[in-house]
XYZ file of N, CA and C in Angstrom:
510
model
N 175.036 21.871 205.416
C 174.988 20.424 205.511
C 176.168 19.790 204.752
N 176.545 20.419 203.625
C 177.652 19.876 202.829
C 178.950 19.873 203.643
N 179.170 20.931 204.451
C 180.378 20.986 205.266
C 180.392 19.859 206.292
N 179.262 19.595 206.920
C 179.190 18.492 207.876
C 179.476 17.155 207.218
N 178.909 16.949 206.040
C 179.149 15.735 205.254
C 180.645 15.561 204.976
N 181.279 16.622 204.514
C 182.707 16.565 204.198
C 183.546 16.359 205.449
N 183.246 17.095 206.505
C 184.056 16.986 207.720
C 183.953 15.605 208.363
N 182.801 14.974 208.269
C 182.669 13.618 208.797
C 183.690 12.693 208.130
N 183.823 12.797 206.823
C 184.767 11.952 206.088
C 186.208 12.376 206.306
N 186.443 13.671 206.473
C 187.791 14.136 206.836
C 188.164 13.539 208.189
N 187.212 13.554 209.115
C 187.474 12.962 210.423
C 187.794 11.485 210.332
N 187.018 10.764 209.539
C 187.251 9.328 209.392
C 188.627 9.045 208.813
N 188.974 9.736 207.742
C 190.252 9.439 207.088
C 191.441 9.868 207.949
N 191.334 10.993 208.627
C 192.445 11.408 209.487
C 192.594 10.462 210.673
N 191.496 10.087 211.293
C 191.547 9.157 212.414
C 192.200 7.841 211.995
N 191.726 7.278 210.888
C 192.276 5.994 210.427
C 193.710 6.129 209.923
N 194.038 7.255 209.265
C 195.432 7.448 208.853
C 196.343 7.574 210.069
N 195.844 8.184 211.143
C 196.627 8.228 212.377
C 196.886 6.831 212.920
N 195.855 5.994 212.924
C 196.034 4.598 213.366
C 197.003 3.853 212.454
N 196.897 4.121 211.150
C 197.808 3.479 210.196
C 199.252 3.892 210.485
N 199.477 5.191 210.720
C 200.834 5.655 211.021
C 201.371 5.053 212.316
N 200.463 4.688 213.216
C 200.867 4.022 214.463
C 201.081 2.519 214.273
N 200.870 2.041 213.042
C 201.087 0.629 212.749
C 199.904 -0.265 213.074
N 198.722 0.311 213.285
C 197.531 -0.462 213.650
C 196.733 -0.925 212.439
N 197.019 -0.376 211.258
C 196.339 -0.737 210.014
C 197.408 -0.966 208.950
N 197.237 -1.986 208.131
C 198.213 -2.297 207.080
C 198.177 -1.285 205.940
N 199.297 -1.171 205.259
C 199.408 -0.271 204.106
C 198.321 -0.532 203.070
N 198.115 -1.792 202.711
C 197.134 -2.124 201.665
C 195.712 -1.820 202.087
N 195.447 -1.920 203.383
C 194.088 -1.713 203.868
C 193.719 -0.229 203.972
N 194.683 0.624 204.235
C 194.398 2.056 204.405
C 194.012 2.714 203.077
N 194.274 2.047 201.991
C 193.947 2.574 200.665
C 192.449 2.852 200.547
N 191.618 1.977 201.084
C 190.160 2.082 200.908
C 189.626 3.406 201.447
N 189.913 3.745 202.704
C 189.364 4.965 203.297
C 189.910 6.207 202.597
N 191.153 6.144 202.123
C 191.709 7.300 201.415
C 191.035 7.503 200.062
N 190.726 6.416 199.363
C 190.020 6.550 198.080
C 188.591 7.036 198.311
N 187.892 6.435 199.271
C 186.512 6.865 199.538
C 186.486 8.337 199.951
N 187.354 8.725 200.865
C 187.385 10.119 201.316
C 187.810 11.060 200.196
N 188.735 10.617 199.354
C 189.128 11.413 198.194
C 187.962 11.618 197.243
N 187.167 10.570 197.037
C 185.986 10.677 196.166
C 184.925 11.592 196.776
N 184.719 11.490 198.087
C 183.769 12.372 198.767
C 184.203 13.826 198.588
N 185.473 14.099 198.875
C 185.977 15.468 198.742
C 185.916 15.938 197.289
N 186.250 15.050 196.350
C 186.188 15.416 194.929
C 184.751 15.724 194.511
N 183.787 14.974 195.041
C 182.384 15.258 194.750
C 181.976 16.632 195.251
N 182.435 16.987 196.449
C 182.157 18.316 197.001
C 182.807 19.386 196.132
N 184.014 19.116 195.665
C 184.710 20.065 194.781
C 183.900 20.286 193.507
N 183.453 19.216 192.894
C 182.700 19.337 191.634
C 181.428 20.146 191.846
N 180.702 19.860 192.925
C 179.477 20.620 193.206
C 179.808 22.086 193.498
N 180.843 22.321 194.281
C 181.205 23.684 194.672
C 181.679 24.526 193.496
N 182.463 23.923 192.621
C 183.089 24.674 191.529
C 182.205 24.719 190.289
N 181.535 23.612 189.973
C 180.798 23.527 188.715
C 179.279 23.459 188.883
N 178.788 23.454 190.117
C 177.352 23.377 190.366
C 176.626 24.643 189.936
N 175.329 24.548 189.863
C 174.525 25.685 189.401
C 174.594 26.873 190.352
N 174.877 26.634 191.623
C 174.958 27.724 192.598
C 176.392 28.215 192.803
N 177.318 27.799 191.935
C 178.724 28.179 192.103
C 178.879 29.691 192.056
N 179.662 30.195 193.005
C 180.014 31.612 193.032
C 181.469 31.705 193.484
N 181.968 32.909 193.671
C 183.383 33.084 194.015
C 183.744 32.350 195.304
N 182.878 32.414 196.299
C 183.172 31.765 197.587
C 183.141 30.242 197.473
N 182.190 29.699 196.732
C 182.125 28.238 196.599
C 183.301 27.724 195.763
N 183.736 28.499 194.788
C 184.895 28.097 193.984
C 186.157 28.121 194.848
N 186.284 29.138 195.709
C 187.408 29.204 196.648
C 187.385 27.985 197.572
N 186.212 27.663 198.109
C 186.083 26.498 198.986
C 186.417 25.211 198.224
N 185.986 25.124 196.973
C 186.297 23.955 196.159
C 187.785 23.800 195.917
N 188.452 24.920 195.661
C 189.904 24.876 195.447
C 190.624 24.367 196.691
N 190.196 24.831 197.851
C 190.823 24.390 199.097
C 190.480 22.932 199.411
N 189.272 22.533 199.128
C 188.862 21.143 199.365
C 189.641 20.185 198.462
N 189.986 20.639 197.280
C 190.767 19.795 196.375
C 192.151 19.478 196.942
N 192.669 20.332 197.811
C 193.935 20.033 198.487
C 193.784 18.767 199.343
N 192.627 18.629 200.006
C 192.355 17.439 200.806
C 192.228 16.211 199.904
N 191.383 16.321 198.864
C 191.156 15.182 197.972
C 192.465 14.693 197.372
N 193.280 15.629 196.924
C 194.564 15.263 196.326
C 195.442 14.519 197.328
N 195.471 15.000 198.562
C 196.269 14.342 199.599
C 195.812 12.901 199.810
N 194.491 12.696 199.896
C 193.987 11.347 200.151
C 194.276 10.407 198.983
N 194.076 10.893 197.766
C 194.399 10.059 196.591
C 195.892 9.756 196.541
N 196.713 10.723 196.910
C 198.167 10.538 196.877
C 198.599 9.496 197.900
N 197.998 9.532 199.090
C 198.314 8.521 200.106
C 197.949 7.135 199.576
N 196.764 7.017 198.985
C 196.341 5.725 198.422
C 197.325 5.268 197.344
N 197.700 6.181 196.454
C 198.663 5.855 195.396
C 199.984 5.364 195.992
N 200.477 6.068 196.998
C 201.754 5.690 197.613
C 201.689 4.304 198.238
N 200.553 3.961 198.827
C 200.430 2.645 199.451
C 200.324 1.547 198.407
N 199.686 1.821 197.279
C 199.550 0.825 196.211
C 200.892 0.618 195.502
N 201.604 1.714 195.259
C 202.844 1.628 194.486
C 204.081 1.406 195.348
N 203.975 1.680 196.646
C 205.111 1.469 197.534
C 206.185 2.538 197.468
N 205.870 3.713 196.928
C 206.869 4.787 196.887
C 207.070 5.368 198.278
N 208.128 6.151 198.454
C 208.503 6.616 199.792
C 207.748 7.844 200.293
N 207.006 8.533 199.459
C 206.190 9.648 199.925
C 206.846 11.010 199.881
N 208.075 11.099 199.349
C 208.723 12.417 199.315
C 207.928 13.429 198.500
N 207.334 12.993 197.385
C 206.522 13.909 196.576
C 205.345 14.439 197.366
N 204.672 13.563 198.112
C 203.575 13.981 198.968
C 204.077 14.933 200.052
N 205.266 14.686 200.546
C 205.856 15.587 201.549
C 206.037 16.995 201.014
N 206.556 17.100 199.799
C 206.735 18.432 199.198
C 205.399 19.067 198.863
N 204.416 18.283 198.428
C 203.062 18.806 198.219
C 202.501 19.329 199.539
N 202.778 18.628 200.615
C 202.302 19.043 201.935
C 202.878 20.394 202.337
N 204.130 20.653 201.988
C 204.704 21.986 202.243
C 203.959 23.038 201.432
N 203.697 22.741 200.167
C 202.930 23.655 199.319
C 201.587 23.985 199.972
N 200.905 22.961 200.473
C 199.595 23.167 201.087
C 199.729 23.997 202.363
N 200.697 23.662 203.209
C 200.874 24.402 204.465
C 201.120 25.888 204.194
N 201.938 26.200 203.204
C 202.203 27.597 202.851
C 200.960 28.250 202.258
N 200.255 27.522 201.407
C 199.019 28.031 200.793
C 198.002 28.406 201.860
N 197.968 27.680 202.951
C 196.963 27.905 203.986
C 197.254 29.099 204.888
N 198.444 29.649 204.837
C 198.759 30.810 205.686
C 197.777 31.956 205.446
N 197.573 32.418 204.205
C 196.584 33.492 204.028
C 195.152 33.047 204.308
N 194.866 31.768 204.118
C 193.532 31.244 204.431
C 193.272 31.378 205.934
N 194.260 31.013 206.721
C 194.145 31.102 208.181
C 193.999 32.554 208.614
N 194.830 33.428 208.073
C 194.761 34.851 208.434
C 193.401 35.439 208.073
N 192.908 35.110 206.887
C 191.588 35.589 206.453
C 190.490 35.040 207.356
N 190.608 33.769 207.734
C 189.586 33.144 208.576
C 189.548 33.797 209.961
N 190.705 34.025 210.562
C 190.718 34.671 211.880
C 190.288 36.131 211.789
N 190.655 36.811 210.713
C 190.234 38.206 210.536
C 188.719 38.320 210.392
N 188.092 37.294 209.860
C 186.656 37.318 209.650
C 185.831 36.839 210.828
N 186.474 36.429 211.914
C 185.736 35.878 213.049
C 184.720 36.880 213.595
N 185.071 38.129 213.733
C 184.155 39.127 214.264
C 183.059 39.526 213.285
N 183.245 39.225 212.018
C 182.287 39.629 210.976
C 181.463 38.436 210.485
N 181.144 37.532 211.381
C 180.331 36.386 211.007
C 181.134 35.137 210.700
N 182.462 35.260 210.708
C 183.308 34.091 210.493
C 183.329 33.214 211.731
N 183.806 32.030 211.587
C 183.769 31.055 212.663
C 185.157 30.811 213.238
N 185.284 30.971 214.555
C 186.558 30.737 215.223
C 186.978 29.282 215.093
N 186.022 28.340 215.240
C 186.389 26.927 215.159
C 186.893 26.558 213.774
N 186.305 27.145 212.719
C 186.772 26.821 211.371
C 188.161 27.418 211.123
N 188.392 28.631 211.612
C 189.719 29.242 211.494
C 190.758 28.379 212.212
N 190.384 27.887 213.388
C 191.296 27.032 214.152
C 191.515 25.695 213.445
N 190.474 25.168 212.810
C 190.649 23.942 212.017
C 191.693 24.153 210.932
N 191.605 25.273 210.213
C 192.583 25.549 209.157
C 193.999 25.592 209.732
N 194.155 26.181 210.910
C 195.460 26.245 211.555
C 195.965 24.841 211.889
N 195.100 24.017 212.432
C 195.478 22.641 212.785
C 195.842 21.860 211.529
N 195.029 21.994 210.466
C 195.324 21.268 209.228
C 196.646 21.725 208.613
N 196.919 23.024 208.654
C 198.190 23.528 208.112
C 199.365 22.955 208.897
N 199.239 22.922 210.221
C 200.302 22.355 211.055
C 200.494 20.873 210.740
N 199.396 20.173 210.521
C 199.467 18.753 210.189
C 200.166 18.536 208.850
N 199.788 19.312 207.830
C 200.458 19.192 206.539
C 201.943 19.529 206.669
N 202.279 20.503 207.514
C 203.687 20.831 207.705
C 204.426 19.662 208.367
N 203.766 18.979 209.278
C 204.377 17.798 209.890
C 204.627 16.713 208.839
N 203.680 16.542 207.893
C 203.887 15.561 206.825
C 205.084 15.948 205.966
N 205.254 17.238 205.733
C 206.437 17.704 204.997
C 207.708 17.308 205.748
N 207.758 17.612 207.040
C 208.944 17.284 207.832
C 209.209 15.777 207.849
N 208.152 14.995 207.985
C 208.278 13.533 208.047
C 208.666 12.933 206.701
N 207.931 13.293 205.651
C 208.091 12.613 204.359
C 209.188 13.204 203.481
N 209.248 14.511 203.381
C 210.231 15.130 202.478
C 211.604 15.253 203.131
N 211.623 15.610 204.424
C 212.906 15.831 205.096
C 213.351 14.658 205.952
N 212.473 13.673 206.133
C 212.841 12.477 206.889
C 213.052 12.709 208.368
N 212.416 13.718 208.944
C 212.552 13.978 210.375
C 211.912 12.818 211.160
N 212.474 12.462 212.303
C 211.960 11.328 213.083
C 210.749 11.716 213.946
N 209.661 12.069 213.287
C 208.467 12.522 214.019
C 207.241 11.657 213.670
N 207.473 10.408 213.330
C 206.374 9.537 212.925
C 205.308 9.410 214.012
N 205.707 9.115 215.223
C 204.740 8.912 216.298
C 203.977 10.208 216.602
N 204.666 11.324 216.662
C 204.005 12.613 216.915
C 203.034 12.950 215.786
N 203.447 12.685 214.551
C 202.580 12.944 213.397
C 201.361 12.034 213.431
N 201.568 10.788 213.813
C 200.454 9.840 213.902
C 199.421 10.321 214.920
N 199.878 10.693 216.105
C 198.951 11.155 217.136
C 198.284 12.473 216.755
N 199.035 13.371 216.142
C 198.449 14.641 215.693
C 197.371 14.387 214.644
N 197.625 13.438 213.759
C 196.648 13.094 212.718
C 195.387 12.502 213.330
N 195.560 11.573 214.248
C 194.434 10.928 214.905
C 193.586 11.950 215.677
N 194.216 12.786 216.477
C 193.491 13.789 217.269
C 192.825 14.819 216.359
N 193.526 15.247 215.311
C 192.940 16.203 214.368
C 191.702 15.614 213.711
N 191.727 14.320 213.443
C 190.556 13.670 212.860
C 189.330 13.791 213.745
N 189.537 13.659 215.033
C 188.420 13.760 215.981
C 187.979 15.212 216.148
N 188.935 16.098 216.396
C 188.642 17.487 216.768
C 188.207 18.352 215.587
N 188.843 18.167 214.431
C 188.537 19.042 213.292
C 187.571 18.422 212.289
N 187.360 17.132 212.389
C 186.523 16.462 211.408
C 185.301 15.806 211.997
N 185.532 14.719 212.713
C 184.424 13.901 213.177
C 183.453 14.675 214.073
N 183.948 15.316 215.147
C 183.049 16.019 216.067
C 182.289 17.160 215.397
N 182.975 18.110 214.743
C 182.195 19.171 214.093
C 181.323 18.646 212.959
N 181.789 17.625 212.249
C 180.986 17.042 211.182
C 179.674 16.487 211.709
N 179.753 15.725 212.798
C 178.544 15.166 213.395
C 177.639 16.263 213.949
N 178.225 17.272 214.594
C 177.420 18.375 215.131
C 176.710 19.137 214.009
N 177.403 19.357 212.909
C 176.777 20.034 211.772
C 175.674 19.184 211.163
N 175.929 17.900 210.994
C 174.917 17.012 210.415
C 173.688 16.889 211.299
N 173.892 16.956 212.609
C 172.783 16.869 213.555
C 172.124 18.221 213.812
N 172.590 19.287 213.146
C 172.007 20.609 213.305
C 172.312 21.264 214.641
N 173.361 20.810 215.297
C 173.716 21.347 216.611
C 174.805 22.414 216.520
N 175.237 22.700 215.324
C 176.300 23.694 215.148
C 176.040 24.463 213.887
């Protein structure tokens, strides 16, 4: 249930950040969903890492979830302060590289009870973070492509699976 809860908010923030990148939401207004989603993810991290049921797998999940929370807080910070986002771009490269073994492990585990959709989500998220690196740190002209990728990823990797998990259909 916790994964569905988290993915619902990941879906919301990615969808709205995609709209923001398309110029449909103002910089000052996008701060709210990024802070709320960052707090949701941070709450999941605290429960996963420091909760009474914490174990090696939940701590690993908490560490990876903190990558999301940090990204959302950083986006909010950038919009409040008006900085150009290069630091977030370089952080995004760090995350994309960090996710390579996560993706390989996830796909390797598909036959042993692992989930193909979750492995594919990790791949999509890594590609998205890499796009943020190209856009923000290197200044590549891929704003529109990144916006659409963010919006679609919000629906496919967050909102839909989040709702299915919360409704007990997945």
